[in-house]
Each structure stands twice: as C-alpha cells, then as structure tokens.
Amino acid sequence: MEALPLKPLVDEPLWYKDAVIYELHVRAFADSNGDGIGDFPGLIGKLDYLQDLGVNTLWLLPFYPSPLRDDGYDIADYTSVNPSYGTLADFDRFLNEAHRRGLRVITELVINHTSDTHPWFTRARKAPPGSPERDFYVWTDDPTKFADARIIFKDFETSNWTWDPVAKAYFWHRFYSHQPDLNFDNPAVWQATFDALDFWLGLGVDGLRLDAVPYLYEREGTNCENLELTHTYLKALRRHVNERYPNRMLLAEANQQPAESASYFGDGDECHMNFHFPLMPRLFMAVGLEERYPIIDILRMTPPIPESCQWAIFLRNHDELTLEMVTDEDRDFMYRIYAQDTRARINLGIRRRLAPLLENDRAKIELLTGLLLSLPGTPVLYYGDEIGMGDNIYLGDRHGVRTPMQWSGDRNAGFSQGNPQRLYLPVIIDPTFHYEAVNVEVQQANPHSLLRWTKKLLRLRNRHHAFGRGTFEIRPADNTKILTFVRQYEQETLLVVANLSHYAQPVEIDLSPFEGLVPVEMLGETKFPVVTAKPYRLTFGGHGFYWFRLEQAESR
Ligand code: BGC
C-alpha cells in the first residue's frame, strides 16, 4: 500500500472525544519473522493500512511477558515486551511510527490480578504470613469469606479462592485460578501499580485501559464490586496522571449496570472514558426484536456524565459478547437469536465475531456499524470486523474470535510466511468465511466490499465533530421499528434515522424544531425535501439507514 501523508498529533486534551478506536492484538495482526506469531515489526508494516482505514487510535491487547493462559491478561512482568512480539525498542519504534501517522496508542494496565508466575506471587507464597511480601495478594484460611462475590468465569471456576500448597493458604482470584488478585489494602501494591503506569505513560503511550477495574477491593458483606475504596484509588491514580502527563487518557473496563458503570467517571476526576457495556447487548436486541425500545430505554437509564468524559461504545471485542448484566429473559432471547449452537456460548455470553453473529447479513452489519459510528460516544472497532471476518467456535476459551487477521488469499491468509502448523491459532477456513474470499486484498479491490463501505463511513464520521462531541436527542417518530436521533455540535446538526426491521418501513418524524432546514443524505450528498412543521415522511428498505446533515435552505 502507498504511504499516506504523515499527520502529526495535535495538542488536544479531549482527543479521545474525536477518536475512532481500533482494537487489535499484536500477535494476531502480522508476523514479520515467520514464527507464526504476530509481532511489532509486522504491526509497523500495517500502520499505513490502519491510517487509510480512517481510525485514529489503536488499542493494543496485553503484549507483556506472560504464560498466555488468559491471552496475556495473565501478566508476568509489567514493564517489558513478550519476546515473541519483539523488544521494547520495537515497541518504541511502533509508538513513534503510529504517532507520525496521527495514530494514538492505548495499552493495557491490568492491575486487578497478575499471573501466578509473576515474581511478586512467587515471592508472596514463600513469605511469612503477615509480611508485606505475602500481603501483595489476598489470602485466607477460610474459603467461605467474601461469599457474596459472584464467579465471573463460571464455565471454568467453582470458587474465587484457590488453595496454594506452598503458602498453605487460599488466595483470592476473580478470574482464572492462575490469576491471583493483587491486594489494594497494601500501600506497596498502590506504588507498584503507579510504577507500571509511569513506565508506559513515560514512554509516551496516550491512554491506558484499566482492565477489570470494579474488583480491586474486597469487603465482607458486599459483592466486592464498585467499592468506595476502588474509587478512592482511581482518584489518586487520576491525580497522579494529571500532575505528570498532559493529554493522556484512562479508559475503564467496568462491566456493570448503567449507574455503577457511570460511577467510574467520578466527578470528572476518575476515568476519562469508560466502555458502555449496558448499551452493547441492547443494540443486538433491538435488531433481533426489530424494535427501538432496548436502545432508547438503556440510553434513558444512562446517567449524564461529566463534560470532559466520554463513553466508549462497541459491538464486539476480544471477549465473549457478555450477557452478565441483562435479565434472564433477555439472555434467553439473545441465546435463541444469536447462539442456537451451544458451542457458541461461554460463561454468560456468546463467543462470536460480528459477521457470523449476524449470519453474514451485509445489511445488518452495515446497520449496526452505522449505529456504532453515530450513537453518542467514541466507537471501538474490533480488528477483522471491517472485512466481516469469521470465527471458529471449535477453538477453546475465546480463541475463536482471536484468529489471525486475513490480509490476502496467500498462505496463512497473508498473516505469516511460516509453516501453517506453527500459527498461534489456525486461520479461518469455514466455507462462508474462508480467508481466500474474506481478506483485505480482495476487499480493497472491490468498491462494493464491506471494507470499502466502512472506510467511506469512517471518512464521513471524521468530517463531523458532532458524532464525537454533539448532544444527543431522540426525535419522536410514529413507527417503533425506526430509531431517530439528532446530534448537534456548534454549527452542525446531524439527523440519523435507522430501520431496525428487515422489511421495508415508512415513518413520520417530528422534525418541527428544524423547520426550513434541508436534510442532505451524507453518503450520496443528495438533498431531500425541506423540513416543514408537519411530520417528516421517509421510507426505508429493510435495515436501511440514513445519515443527514440538516442545512439552511439558502445553501441549496
Ligand atoms: C479481559 C479478559 C480477561 C479478564 C481477566 C477482562 O476484563 O477483557 O479478556 O480474560 O479481564 O483478565
């Protein structure tokens, strides 16, 4: 691919409001040395692709030394690079190359737990009970303690306590039993996590995703989630960032109900950003039910957030499509519509990529992508979803959505020159999603491909600050299958109208506040009839949607 003009980063403290984030795993993206594992030099070679795609921020999944029993979320060393992916010097070069192209970089700060191979744990289990070394982790002789905390990886674990024969005590873990939780009651743990943050922000990383942040503290008689002490820690972390590192961002991973989720913004003094977990399954429900209420209801239940804060919204990521925070009824519905095959289910969720979830229905993929790029918040795209990549539900854990990026129809999908048997995971050869048909090269060459369409939509989004920064208002419309909302920022007024049904639909929308303005359909620059005081009538094909700019009539 031809190199695009370089684009230095602008000095903008609120950059994350105008961001489009692309989530990727270094190991899954491009292998430069033929060992079957993606690496930093490989990723550097793909930065032009990412710049051309139209995203402006990269979120890298954990790339630190790790036994990889939880895909790198089991960290064995916080301040270096897993040798399979390269060296710290490679990371540094990657960061500079990304910045030269105007791409910001978010990395992971996984502080709730470490790997049980981390030297802190090795030291802790051998240290005497009550010593500061032992107290890096949470121990007990009584595994009935904290009984009100749920088990998150319920397909794999039966308790949040595991017996350690070396320490002769049980240690606490909210995730896998090889991931002991750090003890935030110990000031040395605060210091160790601040040091890890200093290391990466000191290198020039723009943002940190705070993994599993609701679970930092435990207290008897609570569910050990969202405790006030956790917020106290986050406020201290944020102060530390504010005092030392301009224009950086903290992004909370807090899979909770709307009010608890929003609490991670604090009063604008905790995290700058936060994933909108409650919205995500409701987008799929709205399309499954062909009704707008799941989206409208959840947005109404979402509290207002401080001015400087921003939601991160997403459809899919590297984990299962989580259904932990929906009702049993809604979960049953989601399983029935999206995961008939029980192999597609894991824990309380669905381990599928976007295209297979939507039965490879292009209109539905476009509809949901259109909503992702226009609803309030900063969108996060998961690598491979821009080409409609498939998955492999026959692989264990969540590996089926973590297979190599498909660049071309060549060996190993163009991901690696190595022996196909050496790949860290096999490439997708399912007949519908085979890499020979679903890949970047084929889709770059086809003007009608999903990739080319996604690029077009991203270009449109990037021209309008209202998508990232604008107000959000639902407009009344008589047909409940049609979702209608307006985004406004400074002089820009954008109208988004989406048909959640797979049949053709008419709608009448109350646009009276915009009387006299002309809707211009943004993909084709087509002028629609002027808005009057009367209901505005539109018709759609199945799953159709429009993005309109509302313009003064004089400018016709
Ligand atoms: C990550 C998962 C991981 C878990 C435990 C999560 O929040 O997104 O991939 O398995 O943390 O580390």
Coordinates of N, CA and C in Angstrom, one line a residue, residues 103-219:
L103 N -1.8 8.5 14.7 CA -2.5 7.5 15.4 C -2.0 7.5 16.9
R104 N -3.0 7.6 17.8 CA -2.7 7.5 19.2 C -2.7 6.0 19.6
V105 N -2.1 5.8 20.8 CA -2.0 4.4 21.2 C -2.5 4.2 22.6
I106 N -3.3 3.2 22.8 CA -3.8 2.8 24.2 C -3.3 1.4 24.5
T107 N -2.7 1.3 25.6 CA -2.2 -0.1 26.1 C -3.0 -0.5 27.3
E108 N -2.7 -1.7 27.8 CA -3.5 -2.2 28.9 C -2.7 -2.1 30.2
L109 N -3.5 -1.6 31.3 CA -3.0 -1.7 32.6 C -3.8 -2.7 33.4
V110 N -3.3 -3.9 33.5 CA -4.1 -4.9 34.1 C -3.7 -5.1 35.6
I111 N -4.4 -4.4 36.5 CA -3.9 -4.3 37.9 C -4.7 -5.1 38.9
N112 N -5.8 -5.6 38.5 CA -6.6 -6.4 39.4 C -5.9 -7.6 39.8
H113 N -5.1 -8.2 38.9 CA -4.5 -9.5 39.1 C -3.2 -9.6 38.3
T114 N -2.4 -10.6 38.7 CA -1.2 -10.9 37.9 C -1.3 -12.4 37.5
S115 N -0.3 -12.9 36.8 CA -0.2 -14.3 36.6 C 0.4 -14.9 37.9
D116 N 0.1 -16.2 38.1 CA 0.7 -16.8 39.2 C 2.2 -17.1 39.0
T117 N 2.7 -16.8 37.8 CA 4.2 -16.9 37.6 C 4.9 -15.5 37.8
H118 N 4.1 -14.5 38.1 CA 4.8 -13.2 38.4 C 5.7 -13.3 39.6
P119 N 6.9 -12.8 39.6 CA 7.8 -12.9 40.7 C 7.1 -12.4 42.0
W120 N 6.2 -11.4 42.0 CA 5.5 -11.0 43.2 C 4.8 -12.1 43.8
F121 N 4.2 -13.0 43.0 CA 3.4 -14.1 43.6 C 4.3 -15.2 44.1
T122 N 5.4 -15.5 43.3 CA 6.4 -16.5 43.7 C 6.9 -16.1 45.1
R123 N 7.2 -14.8 45.2 CA 7.8 -14.3 46.5 C 6.7 -14.4 47.6
A124 N 5.5 -14.0 47.3 CA 4.4 -13.9 48.3 C 4.1 -15.3 48.9
R125 N 4.1 -16.3 48.0 CA 3.6 -17.6 48.6 C 4.7 -18.2 49.5
K126 N 6.0 -17.7 49.3 CA 7.0 -18.2 50.2 C 7.2 -17.4 51.4
A127 N 6.7 -16.1 51.4 CA 7.0 -15.2 52.5 C 6.1 -15.6 53.7
P128 N 6.5 -15.2 54.9 CA 5.7 -15.5 56.1 C 4.4 -14.7 56.1
P129 N 3.3 -15.4 56.6 CA 2.0 -14.7 56.7 C 2.2 -13.4 57.4
G130 N 1.5 -12.4 56.9 CA 1.5 -11.1 57.5 C 2.7 -10.2 57.0
S131 N 3.6 -10.8 56.3 CA 4.7 -9.9 55.8 C 4.2 -9.1 54.6
P132 N 4.9 -7.9 54.3 CA 4.5 -7.1 53.2 C 4.5 -7.9 51.9
E133 N 5.5 -8.8 51.8 CA 5.6 -9.6 50.5 C 4.4 -10.5 50.3
R134 N 4.1 -11.2 51.4 CA 2.9 -12.1 51.4 C 1.6 -11.3 51.0
D135 N 1.6 -10.1 51.7 CA 0.4 -9.2 51.5 C 0.2 -8.5 50.2
F136 N 1.1 -8.9 49.2 CA 0.8 -8.3 47.9 C -0.5 -8.9 47.3
Y137 N -0.9 -10.1 47.8 CA -2.1 -10.8 47.4 C -3.0 -10.9 48.5
V138 N -4.2 -11.5 48.3 CA -5.3 -11.6 49.3 C -5.4 -13.1 49.7
W139 N -5.1 -13.3 51.0 CA -5.0 -14.7 51.5 C -6.1 -15.0 52.5
T140 N -6.4 -16.2 52.7 CA -7.3 -16.6 53.9 C -7.1 -18.1 54.2
D141 N -7.5 -18.4 55.4 CA -7.6 -19.8 55.8 C -9.1 -20.3 55.6
D142 N -9.9 -19.3 55.4 CA -11.4 -19.6 55.4 C -12.0 -19.3 54.0
P143 N -12.1 -20.3 53.2 CA -12.6 -20.0 51.8 C -14.1 -19.7 51.7
T144 N -14.8 -19.5 52.9 CA -16.2 -19.1 52.8 C -16.2 -17.6 52.9
K145 N -15.1 -16.9 53.0 CA -15.0 -15.5 53.1 C -15.5 -14.9 51.8
F146 N -16.1 -13.7 51.8 CA -16.5 -12.9 50.6 C -17.4 -13.7 49.8
A147 N -18.4 -14.4 50.4 CA -19.2 -15.4 49.7 C -20.2 -14.7 48.8
D148 N -20.4 -13.4 49.0 CA -21.4 -12.7 48.1 C -20.8 -12.3 46.8
A149 N -19.5 -12.5 46.5 CA -18.9 -12.2 45.2 C -19.2 -13.3 44.2
R150 N -19.7 -12.8 43.0 CA -20.1 -13.8 42.0 C -18.8 -14.4 41.4
I151 N -19.0 -15.5 40.7 CA -17.9 -16.1 39.9 C -18.1 -15.7 38.5
I152 N -17.1 -15.1 37.9 CA -17.2 -14.5 36.6 C -17.0 -15.5 35.5
F153 N -15.9 -16.3 35.6 CA -15.6 -17.3 34.6 C -16.3 -18.6 35.1
K154 N -17.6 -18.6 35.0 CA -18.4 -19.7 35.7 C -18.3 -21.0 34.9
D155 N -17.8 -21.0 33.7 CA -17.6 -22.3 33.0 C -16.3 -23.0 33.4
F156 N -15.5 -22.2 34.1 CA -14.1 -22.7 34.4 C -13.8 -22.8 35.9
E157 N -14.4 -22.0 36.7 CA -14.0 -21.9 38.1 C -15.3 -22.2 39.0
T158 N -15.0 -22.8 40.1 CA -16.1 -23.1 41.1 C -16.0 -22.2 42.3
S159 N -14.9 -21.5 42.5 CA -14.7 -20.7 43.7 C -13.8 -19.5 43.3
N160 N -13.9 -18.4 44.1 CA -13.0 -17.3 43.9 C -11.7 -17.5 44.8
W161 N -11.7 -18.6 45.5 CA -10.5 -19.0 46.3 C -9.8 -20.2 45.8
T162 N -8.5 -20.2 45.8 CA -7.8 -21.5 45.4 C -6.7 -21.7 46.5
W163 N -6.6 -23.0 46.8 CA -5.6 -23.4 47.8 C -4.2 -23.4 47.2
D164 N -3.3 -22.8 47.9 CA -1.9 -22.8 47.5 C -1.0 -23.6 48.4
P165 N -0.5 -24.8 47.9 CA 0.2 -25.7 48.8 C 1.5 -25.1 49.3
V166 N 2.1 -24.1 48.6 CA 3.3 -23.5 49.1 C 3.0 -22.6 50.3
A167 N 2.1 -21.7 50.1 CA 1.7 -20.7 51.2 C 0.9 -21.4 52.3
K168 N 0.3 -22.6 51.9 CA -0.6 -23.2 52.9 C -1.7 -22.3 53.3
A169 N -2.3 -21.7 52.3 CA -3.4 -20.8 52.5 C -4.2 -20.7 51.1
Y170 N -5.4 -20.1 51.2 CA -6.1 -19.9 50.0 C -5.9 -18.5 49.5
F171 N -5.7 -18.3 48.1 CA -5.6 -16.9 47.6 C -6.9 -16.6 46.8
W172 N -7.1 -15.3 46.7 CA -8.3 -14.8 46.1 C -8.1 -14.5 44.6
H173 N -9.1 -14.8 43.8 CA -9.0 -14.5 42.3 C -10.4 -14.4 41.7
R174 N -10.6 -13.2 41.1 CA -11.9 -13.0 40.4 C -12.0 -13.7 39.1
F175 N -10.9 -14.1 38.5 CA -10.9 -14.7 37.2 C -10.3 -16.1 37.3
Y176 N -9.4 -16.5 36.4 CA -8.9 -17.9 36.5 C -8.1 -18.1 37.8
S177 N -8.0 -19.3 38.2 CA -7.3 -19.6 39.4 C -5.8 -19.5 39.3
H178 N -5.3 -19.2 38.0 CA -3.9 -18.9 37.9 C -3.6 -17.4 37.8
Q179 N -4.7 -16.6 38.2 CA -4.6 -15.2 38.2 C -4.9 -14.6 39.6
P180 N -4.0 -14.7 40.5 CA -4.3 -14.2 41.9 C -4.5 -12.6 41.8
D181 N -5.5 -12.2 42.6 CA -5.8 -10.8 42.7 C -4.8 -10.0 43.6
L182 N -4.3 -8.9 43.2 CA -3.5 -8.0 44.0 C -4.3 -7.5 45.2
N183 N -3.6 -7.2 46.2 CA -4.2 -6.7 47.5 C -4.1 -5.2 47.6
F184 N -5.1 -4.5 47.2 CA -5.0 -3.0 47.2 C -5.1 -2.4 48.6
D185 N -5.2 -3.2 49.6 CA -5.1 -2.7 51.0 C -3.6 -2.5 51.4
N186 N -2.7 -3.0 50.5 CA -1.3 -2.9 50.8 C -0.7 -1.7 50.0
P187 N -0.2 -0.6 50.7 CA 0.3 0.6 50.0 C 1.4 0.2 49.0
A188 N 2.1 -0.9 49.2 CA 3.2 -1.3 48.3 C 2.5 -1.7 46.9
V189 N 1.3 -2.2 46.9 CA 0.6 -2.5 45.7 C 0.2 -1.3 44.9
W190 N -0.3 -0.3 45.7 CA -0.6 1.0 45.0 C 0.7 1.5 44.3
Q191 N 1.8 1.5 45.0 CA 3.1 2.0 44.5 C 3.4 1.2 43.2
A192 N 3.3 -0.1 43.3 CA 3.7 -1.0 42.2 C 2.9 -0.7 41.0
T193 N 1.6 -0.4 41.2 CA 0.7 -0.2 40.0 C 1.0 1.2 39.4
F194 N 1.3 2.2 40.3 CA 1.6 3.5 39.9 C 2.9 3.4 39.0
D195 N 3.9 2.6 39.5 CA 5.1 2.4 38.8 C 4.9 1.9 37.4
A196 N 4.0 0.9 37.3 CA 3.7 0.3 35.9 C 3.1 1.4 35.0
L197 N 2.2 2.2 35.6 CA 1.6 3.3 34.8 C 2.6 4.3 34.4
D198 N 3.5 4.7 35.3 CA 4.6 5.6 35.0 C 5.5 5.1 33.8
F199 N 5.7 3.8 33.8 CA 6.6 3.2 32.8 C 6.0 3.4 31.4
W200 N 4.7 3.1 31.2 CA 4.1 3.2 29.9 C 3.8 4.6 29.5
L201 N 3.3 5.4 30.5 CA 3.0 6.8 30.1 C 4.3 7.5 29.9
G202 N 5.3 7.1 30.6 CA 6.7 7.7 30.4 C 7.2 7.5 29.0
L203 N 6.9 6.3 28.5 CA 7.3 6.0 27.1 C 6.6 6.8 26.1
G204 N 5.4 7.3 26.5 CA 4.7 8.2 25.5 C 3.3 7.6 25.1
V205 N 2.9 6.5 25.7 CA 1.6 5.9 25.4 C 0.5 7.0 25.7
D206 N -0.6 7.0 24.9 CA -1.6 8.1 25.1 C -2.7 7.7 26.0
G207 N -2.9 6.4 26.2 CA -4.1 6.1 27.1 C -3.8 4.7 27.6
L208 N -4.5 4.4 28.7 CA -4.4 3.1 29.4 C -5.8 2.6 29.6
R209 N -6.0 1.3 29.2 CA -7.3 0.7 29.5 C -7.1 0.0 30.9
L210 N -8.0 0.3 31.8 CA -7.9 -0.3 33.2 C -8.8 -1.5 33.2
D211 N -8.1 -2.6 33.1 CA -8.8 -3.9 33.0 C -9.5 -4.3 34.3
A212 N -10.7 -4.8 34.2 CA -11.4 -5.4 35.4 C -11.4 -4.5 36.6
V213 N -11.6 -3.2 36.4 CA -11.4 -2.3 37.5 C -12.4 -2.3 38.6
P214 N -13.6 -2.8 38.5 CA -14.5 -2.8 39.6 C -14.1 -3.7 40.8
Y215 N -13.1 -4.6 40.5 CA -12.9 -5.7 41.5 C -11.6 -5.5 42.4
L216 N -11.1 -4.2 42.4 CA -9.8 -4.1 43.1 C -9.9 -4.4 44.6
Y217 N -11.0 -4.0 45.2 CA -11.1 -4.2 46.7 C -12.1 -5.3 47.0
E218 N -12.0 -5.9 48.2 CA -13.0 -6.8 48.6 C -13.3 -6.5 50.1
R219 N -14.6 -6.6 50.4 CA -15.0 -6.4 51.8 C -16.2 -7.4 52.1

